[in-house]
XYZ file of C-alpha atoms in Angstrom:
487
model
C 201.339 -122.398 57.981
C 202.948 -123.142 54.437
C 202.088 -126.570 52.933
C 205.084 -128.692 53.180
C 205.618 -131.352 50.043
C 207.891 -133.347 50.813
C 210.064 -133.993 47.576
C 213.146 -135.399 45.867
C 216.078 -133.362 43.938
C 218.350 -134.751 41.576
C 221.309 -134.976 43.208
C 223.705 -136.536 40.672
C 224.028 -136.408 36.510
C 225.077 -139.507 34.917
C 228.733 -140.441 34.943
C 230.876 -139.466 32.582
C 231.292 -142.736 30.297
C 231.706 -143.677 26.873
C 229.692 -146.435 25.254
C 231.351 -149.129 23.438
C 232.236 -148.522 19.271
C 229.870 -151.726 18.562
C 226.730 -153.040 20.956
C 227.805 -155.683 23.028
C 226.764 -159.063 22.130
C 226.644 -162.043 24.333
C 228.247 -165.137 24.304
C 228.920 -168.246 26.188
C 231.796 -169.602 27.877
C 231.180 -172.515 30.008
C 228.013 -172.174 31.560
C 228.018 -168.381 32.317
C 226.853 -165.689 29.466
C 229.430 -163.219 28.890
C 229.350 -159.913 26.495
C 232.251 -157.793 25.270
C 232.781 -154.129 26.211
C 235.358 -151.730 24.624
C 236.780 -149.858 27.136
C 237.156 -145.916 26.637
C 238.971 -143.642 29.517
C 236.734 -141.517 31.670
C 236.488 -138.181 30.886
C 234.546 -134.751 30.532
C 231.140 -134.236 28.322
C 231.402 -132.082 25.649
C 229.893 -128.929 26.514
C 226.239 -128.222 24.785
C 225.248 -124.519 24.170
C 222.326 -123.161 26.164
C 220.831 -122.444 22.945
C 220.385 -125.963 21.517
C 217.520 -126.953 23.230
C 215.804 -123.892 21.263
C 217.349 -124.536 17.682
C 217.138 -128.003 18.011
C 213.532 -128.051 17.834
C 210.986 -130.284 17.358
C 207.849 -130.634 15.431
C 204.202 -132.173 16.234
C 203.363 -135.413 14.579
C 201.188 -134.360 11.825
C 199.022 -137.582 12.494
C 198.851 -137.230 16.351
C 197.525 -134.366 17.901
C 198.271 -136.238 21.571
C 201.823 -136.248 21.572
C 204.831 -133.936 23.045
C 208.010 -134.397 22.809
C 210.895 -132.681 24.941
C 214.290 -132.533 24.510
C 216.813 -132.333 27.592
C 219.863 -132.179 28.650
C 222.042 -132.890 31.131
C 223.809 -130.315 33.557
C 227.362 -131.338 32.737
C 227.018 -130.967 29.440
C 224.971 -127.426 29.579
C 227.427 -125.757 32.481
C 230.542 -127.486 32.407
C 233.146 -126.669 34.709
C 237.442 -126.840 34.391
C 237.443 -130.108 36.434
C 239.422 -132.752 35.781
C 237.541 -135.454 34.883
C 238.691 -137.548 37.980
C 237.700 -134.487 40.033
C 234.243 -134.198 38.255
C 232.966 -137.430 38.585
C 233.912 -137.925 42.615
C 231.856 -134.568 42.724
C 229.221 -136.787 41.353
C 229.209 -139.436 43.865
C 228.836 -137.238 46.359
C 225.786 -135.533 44.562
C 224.337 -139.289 44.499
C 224.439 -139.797 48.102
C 222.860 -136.848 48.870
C 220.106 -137.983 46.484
C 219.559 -141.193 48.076
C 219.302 -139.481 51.301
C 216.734 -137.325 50.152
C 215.002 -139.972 47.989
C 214.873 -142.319 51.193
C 213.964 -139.667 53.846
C 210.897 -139.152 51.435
C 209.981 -142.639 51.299
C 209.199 -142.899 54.688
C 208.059 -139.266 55.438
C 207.289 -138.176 59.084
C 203.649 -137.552 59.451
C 203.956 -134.743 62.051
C 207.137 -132.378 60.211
C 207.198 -128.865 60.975
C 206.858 -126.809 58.149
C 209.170 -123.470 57.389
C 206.034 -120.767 56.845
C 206.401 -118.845 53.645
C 206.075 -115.501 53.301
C 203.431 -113.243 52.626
C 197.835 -132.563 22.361
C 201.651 -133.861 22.644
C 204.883 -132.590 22.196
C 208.415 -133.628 22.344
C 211.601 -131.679 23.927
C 215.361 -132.384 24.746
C 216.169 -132.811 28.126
C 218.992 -131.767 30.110
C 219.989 -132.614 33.187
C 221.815 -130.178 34.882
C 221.094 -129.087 38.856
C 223.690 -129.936 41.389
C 222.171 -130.950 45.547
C 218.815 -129.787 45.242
C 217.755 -128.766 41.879
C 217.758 -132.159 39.712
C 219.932 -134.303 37.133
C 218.084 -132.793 33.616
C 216.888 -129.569 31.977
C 214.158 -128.729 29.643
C 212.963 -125.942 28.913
C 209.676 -124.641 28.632
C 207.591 -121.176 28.537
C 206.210 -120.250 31.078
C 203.068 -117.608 30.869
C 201.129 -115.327 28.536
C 203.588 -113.737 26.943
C 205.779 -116.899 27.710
C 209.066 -116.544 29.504
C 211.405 -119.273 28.407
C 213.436 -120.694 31.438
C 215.375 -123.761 31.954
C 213.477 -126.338 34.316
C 214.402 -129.435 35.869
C 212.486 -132.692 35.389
C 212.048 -135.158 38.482
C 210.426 -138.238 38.998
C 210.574 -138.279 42.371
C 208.676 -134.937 42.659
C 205.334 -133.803 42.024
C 204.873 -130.524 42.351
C 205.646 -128.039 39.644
C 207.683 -125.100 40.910
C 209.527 -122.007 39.679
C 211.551 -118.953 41.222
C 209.301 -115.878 40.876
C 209.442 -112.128 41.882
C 209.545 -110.392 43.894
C 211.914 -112.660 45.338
C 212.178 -112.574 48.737
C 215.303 -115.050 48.718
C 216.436 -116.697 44.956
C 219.339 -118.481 44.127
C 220.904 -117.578 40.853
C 219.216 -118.534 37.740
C 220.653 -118.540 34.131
C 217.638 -116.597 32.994
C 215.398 -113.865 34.076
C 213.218 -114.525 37.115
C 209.774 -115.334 36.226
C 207.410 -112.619 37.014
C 203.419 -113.371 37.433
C 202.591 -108.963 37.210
C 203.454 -109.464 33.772
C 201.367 -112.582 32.759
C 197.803 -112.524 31.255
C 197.494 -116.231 32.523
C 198.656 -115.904 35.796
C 195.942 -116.765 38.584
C 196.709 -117.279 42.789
C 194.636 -120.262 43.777
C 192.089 -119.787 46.244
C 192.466 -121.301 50.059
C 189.464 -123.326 50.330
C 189.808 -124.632 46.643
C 190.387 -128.690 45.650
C 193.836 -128.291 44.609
C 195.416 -126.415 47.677
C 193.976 -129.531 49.229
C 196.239 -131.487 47.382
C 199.115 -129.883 49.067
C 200.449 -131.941 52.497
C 199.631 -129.398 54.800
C 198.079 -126.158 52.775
C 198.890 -122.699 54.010
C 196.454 -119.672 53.796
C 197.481 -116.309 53.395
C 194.022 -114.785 55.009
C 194.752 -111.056 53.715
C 194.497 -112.328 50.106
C 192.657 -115.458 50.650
C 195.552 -117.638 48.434
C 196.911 -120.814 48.744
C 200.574 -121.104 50.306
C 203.271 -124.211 49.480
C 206.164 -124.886 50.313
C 208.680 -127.828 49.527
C 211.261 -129.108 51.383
C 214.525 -131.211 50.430
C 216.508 -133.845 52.626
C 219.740 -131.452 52.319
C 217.360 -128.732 53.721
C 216.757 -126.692 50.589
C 213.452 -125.473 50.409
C 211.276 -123.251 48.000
C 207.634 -121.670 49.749
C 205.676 -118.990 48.121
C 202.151 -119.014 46.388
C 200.400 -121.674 44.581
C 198.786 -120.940 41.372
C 197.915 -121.978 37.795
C 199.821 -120.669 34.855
C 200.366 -121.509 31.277
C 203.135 -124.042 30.329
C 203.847 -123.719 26.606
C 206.186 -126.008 24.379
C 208.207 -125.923 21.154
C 206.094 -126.559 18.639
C 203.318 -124.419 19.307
C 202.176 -126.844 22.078
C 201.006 -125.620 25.771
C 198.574 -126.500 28.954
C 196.732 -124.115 30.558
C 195.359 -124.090 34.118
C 198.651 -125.886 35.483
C 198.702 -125.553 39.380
C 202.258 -124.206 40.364
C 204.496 -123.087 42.924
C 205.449 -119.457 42.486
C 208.406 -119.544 44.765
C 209.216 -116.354 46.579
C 211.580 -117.895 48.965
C 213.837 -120.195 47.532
C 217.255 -121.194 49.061
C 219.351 -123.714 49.536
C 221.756 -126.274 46.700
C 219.571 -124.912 43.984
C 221.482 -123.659 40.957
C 220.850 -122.616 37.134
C 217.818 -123.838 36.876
C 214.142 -121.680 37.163
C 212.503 -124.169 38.797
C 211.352 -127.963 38.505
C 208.921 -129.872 36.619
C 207.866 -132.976 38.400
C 206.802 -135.620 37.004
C 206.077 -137.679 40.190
C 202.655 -139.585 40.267
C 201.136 -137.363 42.744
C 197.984 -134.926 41.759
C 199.977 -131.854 41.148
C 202.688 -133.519 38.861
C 202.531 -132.433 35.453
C 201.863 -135.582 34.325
C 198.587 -135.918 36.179
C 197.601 -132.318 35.698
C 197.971 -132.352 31.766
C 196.355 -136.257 31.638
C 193.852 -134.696 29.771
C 196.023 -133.598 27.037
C 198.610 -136.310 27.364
C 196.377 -139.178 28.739
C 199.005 -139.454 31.901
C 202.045 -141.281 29.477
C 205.631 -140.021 29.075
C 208.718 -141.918 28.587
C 211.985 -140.345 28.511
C 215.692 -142.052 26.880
C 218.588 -140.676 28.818
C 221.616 -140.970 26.348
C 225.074 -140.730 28.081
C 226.653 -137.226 27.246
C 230.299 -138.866 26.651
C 229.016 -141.132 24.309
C 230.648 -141.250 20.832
C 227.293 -140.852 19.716
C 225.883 -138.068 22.288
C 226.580 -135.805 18.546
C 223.763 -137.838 17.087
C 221.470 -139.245 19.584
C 220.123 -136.169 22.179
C 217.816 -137.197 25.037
C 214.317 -136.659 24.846
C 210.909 -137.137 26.701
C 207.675 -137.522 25.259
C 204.295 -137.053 26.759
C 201.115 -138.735 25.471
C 200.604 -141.403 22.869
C 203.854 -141.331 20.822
C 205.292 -142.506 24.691
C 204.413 -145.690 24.520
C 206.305 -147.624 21.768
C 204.882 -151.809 21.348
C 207.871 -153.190 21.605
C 208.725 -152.198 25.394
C 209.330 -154.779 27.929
C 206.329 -153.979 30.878
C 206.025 -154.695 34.092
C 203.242 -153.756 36.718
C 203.553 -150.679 38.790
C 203.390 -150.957 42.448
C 201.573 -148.480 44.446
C 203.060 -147.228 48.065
C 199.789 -146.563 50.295
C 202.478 -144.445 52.331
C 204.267 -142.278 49.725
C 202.343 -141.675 46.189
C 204.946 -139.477 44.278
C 207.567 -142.639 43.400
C 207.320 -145.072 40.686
C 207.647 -148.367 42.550
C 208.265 -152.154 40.519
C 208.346 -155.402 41.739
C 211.683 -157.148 41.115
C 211.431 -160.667 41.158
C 215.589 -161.635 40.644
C 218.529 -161.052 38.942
C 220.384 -163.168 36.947
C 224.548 -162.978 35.984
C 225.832 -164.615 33.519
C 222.166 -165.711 32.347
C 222.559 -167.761 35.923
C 220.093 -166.550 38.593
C 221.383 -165.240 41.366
C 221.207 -167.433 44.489
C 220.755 -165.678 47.873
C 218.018 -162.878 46.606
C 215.306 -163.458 49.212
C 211.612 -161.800 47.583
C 211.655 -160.168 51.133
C 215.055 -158.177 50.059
C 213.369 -156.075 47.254
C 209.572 -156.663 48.337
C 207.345 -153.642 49.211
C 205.638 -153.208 52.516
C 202.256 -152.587 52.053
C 201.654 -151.916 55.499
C 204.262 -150.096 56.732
C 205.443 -148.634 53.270
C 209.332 -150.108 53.798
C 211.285 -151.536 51.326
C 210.481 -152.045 47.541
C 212.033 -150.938 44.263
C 212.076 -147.186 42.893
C 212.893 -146.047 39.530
C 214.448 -142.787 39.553
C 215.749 -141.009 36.992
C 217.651 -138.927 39.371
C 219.767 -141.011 40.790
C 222.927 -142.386 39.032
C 223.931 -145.545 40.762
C 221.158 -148.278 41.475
C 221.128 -149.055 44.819
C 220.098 -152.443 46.027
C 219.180 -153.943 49.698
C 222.441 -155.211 51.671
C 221.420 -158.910 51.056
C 220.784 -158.606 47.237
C 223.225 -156.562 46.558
C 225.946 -158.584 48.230
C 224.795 -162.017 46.574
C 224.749 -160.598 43.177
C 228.129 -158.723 43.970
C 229.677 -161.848 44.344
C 228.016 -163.692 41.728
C 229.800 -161.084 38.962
C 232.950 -161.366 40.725
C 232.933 -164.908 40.520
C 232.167 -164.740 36.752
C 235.147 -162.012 36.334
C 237.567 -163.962 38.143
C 240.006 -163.288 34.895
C 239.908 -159.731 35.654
C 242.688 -157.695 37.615
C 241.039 -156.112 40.782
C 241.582 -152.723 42.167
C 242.616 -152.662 45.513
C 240.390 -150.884 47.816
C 237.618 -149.845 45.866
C 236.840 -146.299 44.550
C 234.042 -144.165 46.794
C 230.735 -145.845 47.181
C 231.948 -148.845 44.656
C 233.602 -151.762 46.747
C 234.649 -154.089 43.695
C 236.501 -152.604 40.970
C 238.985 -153.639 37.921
C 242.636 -152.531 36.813
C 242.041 -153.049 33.141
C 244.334 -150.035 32.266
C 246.416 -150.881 28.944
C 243.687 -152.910 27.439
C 240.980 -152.006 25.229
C 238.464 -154.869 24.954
C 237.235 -157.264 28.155
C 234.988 -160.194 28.603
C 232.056 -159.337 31.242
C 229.233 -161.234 32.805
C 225.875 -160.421 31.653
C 223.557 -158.892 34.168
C 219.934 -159.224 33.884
C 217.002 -157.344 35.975
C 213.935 -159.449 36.410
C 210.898 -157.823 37.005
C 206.864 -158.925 37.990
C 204.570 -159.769 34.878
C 207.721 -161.760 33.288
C 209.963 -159.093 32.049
C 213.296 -158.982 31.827
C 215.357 -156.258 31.457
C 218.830 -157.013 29.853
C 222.010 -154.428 30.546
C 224.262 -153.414 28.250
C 227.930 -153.646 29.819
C 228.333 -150.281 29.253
C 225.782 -149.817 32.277
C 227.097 -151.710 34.681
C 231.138 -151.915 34.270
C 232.091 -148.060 34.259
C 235.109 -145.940 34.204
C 236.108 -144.168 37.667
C 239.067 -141.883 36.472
C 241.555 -142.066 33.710
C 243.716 -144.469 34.830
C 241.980 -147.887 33.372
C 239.774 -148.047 36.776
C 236.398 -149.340 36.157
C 233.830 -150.151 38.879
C 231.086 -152.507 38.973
C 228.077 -149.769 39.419
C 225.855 -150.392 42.125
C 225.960 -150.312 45.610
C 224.441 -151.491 48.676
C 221.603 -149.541 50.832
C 220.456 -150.433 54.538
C 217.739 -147.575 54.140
C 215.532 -150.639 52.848
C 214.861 -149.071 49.273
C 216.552 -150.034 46.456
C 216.834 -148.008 43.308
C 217.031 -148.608 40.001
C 219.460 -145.908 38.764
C 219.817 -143.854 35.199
C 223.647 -145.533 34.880
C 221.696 -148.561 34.396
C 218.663 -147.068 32.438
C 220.727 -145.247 29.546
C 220.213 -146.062 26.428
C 216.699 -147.261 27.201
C 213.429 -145.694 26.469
C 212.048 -145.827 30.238
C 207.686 -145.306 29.399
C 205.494 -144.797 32.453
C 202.256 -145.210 31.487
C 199.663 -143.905 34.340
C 196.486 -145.103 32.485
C 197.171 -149.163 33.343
C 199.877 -148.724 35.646
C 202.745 -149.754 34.023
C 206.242 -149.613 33.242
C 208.073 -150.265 30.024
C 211.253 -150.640 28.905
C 212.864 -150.108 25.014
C 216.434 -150.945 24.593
C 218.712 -148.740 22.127
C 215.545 -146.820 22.521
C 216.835 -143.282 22.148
């Protein structure tokens, strides 16, 4: 039977906002802290040619041989559509729920799931994000072999295994470039059944004819790819590449998947690429995710960087928490949240505490999803707690989709908002610029407070709120960091 890896898509791109002609700064008035955000109509990213993330490249740091930097994009930006704005960010929201489905379904994973059997020294990049359901929020792109074929593939921290469209295809979804094929790669290698890393896989498949290793992954919307796994060689701009990288070479893939080759996960499981190149790259990336409608998305690109370069001294670092039940996700401890530089009251620990035993509950940061999702109690105290410190705000009736309190500031161009603060374990606190958490909903002067409330029992800390910042996961003490304006 085909392994099954249970695994996360990126479901939703970042909303289409503009950040603010001047960084906010805070003030007081009264006893609550307040910053100022200019206030810019929603509307579409300007498109980004498929070719920039190969022109645009980028070099090795002469003086560090450990360090690779990527640069991505996002999938709005890379295949835009005719959309009205309104039309493309409700598309969005839906493409966020779907995420959180999936990203909660694999946080508490059913032991006993029956599996669909399949047939038969650093560098720096842009990223993109760009998959709709199942295929992921941002693009790199990568080579992929000996000669290398260059393909666009998704990175996701909520997955972990590395996986790619490849003929003969038994069942693809449509790519923007060629299918991969492994007849026409020096590197190419099947991976044995009885070896180490087909262990890795949930439940390994066998193919006894050829003795290889099967996969197959499997998405909460029910997209799936299955096929062989084997080790290839990734290669990067710049000259920079890992060999021996265990892969999925999907030859039945179907489902939401669009655009995109594949998916590079970057989950903290044994086949994510940052575990399997931790030799190279010492297990460190970071990534800054830079809002594509920005008014400077021209001069600022998004980027990820694996190995030393990753991990700036100035970040803000807090723990990581480790899920005996579910490996892949990048769980934090978040001790409170403050508005207004005022602590919320009403946030119980037990709200946003991990499980140990039972693997419930706890904090996720996910770069796939958009809007940070926070446990019914929490959410709802700290809800209120901004709305009493925007009282002088006009409120939209109703709400807009998943957002229950929302503004009418149509016809002005400057407000007064609440700070909002996330604390987290280890005394870090992680300040938000209003820009990532008072957002335009259409283009009529409707902006929503973004976040939301979850029952699932895990809240997520979304990329609305982590733009702008350079996010570093750093594997070899098990920490998180955080770097504001760090893109």
């Amino acid at each position: 039977m085909a392994a099954r890896l249970l695994s996360l898509h990126r479901l939703f791109p970042f909303p289409l906002l503009l950040l603010p002609l001047f960084f906010s700064i805070p003030f007081t008035n009264g006893s609550l802290h307040y910053e100022t955000l200019h206030l810019f109509p929603l509307q579409n990213p300007t498109p980004v040619s498929h070719s920039s993330l190969l022109t645009e490249t980028l070099t090795l740091d002469a003086t560090s041989a450990t360090s690779l930097h990527l640069r991505i994009a996002h999938r709005d930006a890379l295949f835009p559509s005719n959309s009205t704005p309104d039309a493309t960010f409700l598309r969005r929201l839906s493409r966020d729920t779907y995420r959180v489905s999936s990203l909660t379904s694999s946080a508490h994973p059913k032991p006993n799931s029956t599996a669909r059997p399949s047939a038969g020294s650093g560098f720096t990049s842009p990223v993109i994000s760009g998959l709709s359901h199942g295929s992921g929020e941002y693009f790199t792109r990568i080579g992929i072999g000996t000669p290398a074929t260059s393909s666009f593939m998704v990175l996701d921290t909520g997955s972990d295994i590395i996986w790619l469209q490849c003929a003969p295809c038994h069942h693809c979804y449509t790519q923007v470039d060629p299918v991969y094929d492994p007849r026409r790669s020096h590197s190419y290698s099947v991976v044995p059944c009885l070896s180490p890393v087909c262990r890795h896989l949930d439940s390994p498949g066998c193919d006894t004819r050829r003795r290889s290793c099967l996969y197959e992954v499997s998405y909460g919307d029910g997209s799936l790819t299955a096929g062989d796994l084997a080790t290839e060689t990734l290669s990067f701009s710049g000259g920079a590449h890992v060999s021996g990288v265990a892969l999925g070479c999907g030859h039945d893939n179907q489902g939401l998947f669009v655009a995109a080759a594949g998916l590079l996960g970057l989950g903290r499981g044994p086949l994510s690429f940052p575990t399997q190149s931790g030799r190279q790259y010492g297990q460190r990336f970071s990534y800054c995710l830079v809002d594509r409608t920005s008014i400077t998305a021209a001069t600022r690109t998004s980027s990820a960087i694996f190995g030393d370069m990753a991990v700036p001294g100035n970040a803000t670092w807090t723990p990581l928490v480790r899920n005996p039940k579910m490996e892949t996700f990048y769980y934090v401890e978040m001790t409170g949240i403050s508005i207004g530089g005022t602590p919320v009251a009403g946030i119980a620990a037990s709200d946003l505490k991990l499980d140990p035993m039972t693997g419930k509950g706890g904090v996720i940061i996910d770069s796939g999803t958009s809007v940070t999702r926070l446990a019914g109690p929490a959410y709802a105290a700290m809800r209120d707690a901004f709305k009493a410190g925007a009282a002088g705000l006009r409120e939209a009736p109703g709400g807009f989709s998943l957002f229950d309190t929302c503004y009418d500031l149509s016809g002005r161009k400057v407000v007064k908002v609440p700070t909002v603060a996330l604390h987290l374990a280890g005394g870090g606190v992680v300040q938000l610029p209003a820009e990532n958490y008072l957002i335009p909903v259409d283009t009529k002067g409707t902006f929503c407070f973004a976040f939301a409330g979850t029952e699932s029992g895990v809240s997520i800390i979304g990329n609305i709120q982590q733009q702008g910042f350079r996010v570093v996961f750093d594997g070899v003490n098990e920490r998180v960091g955080f770097v504001p304006r760090g893109c």
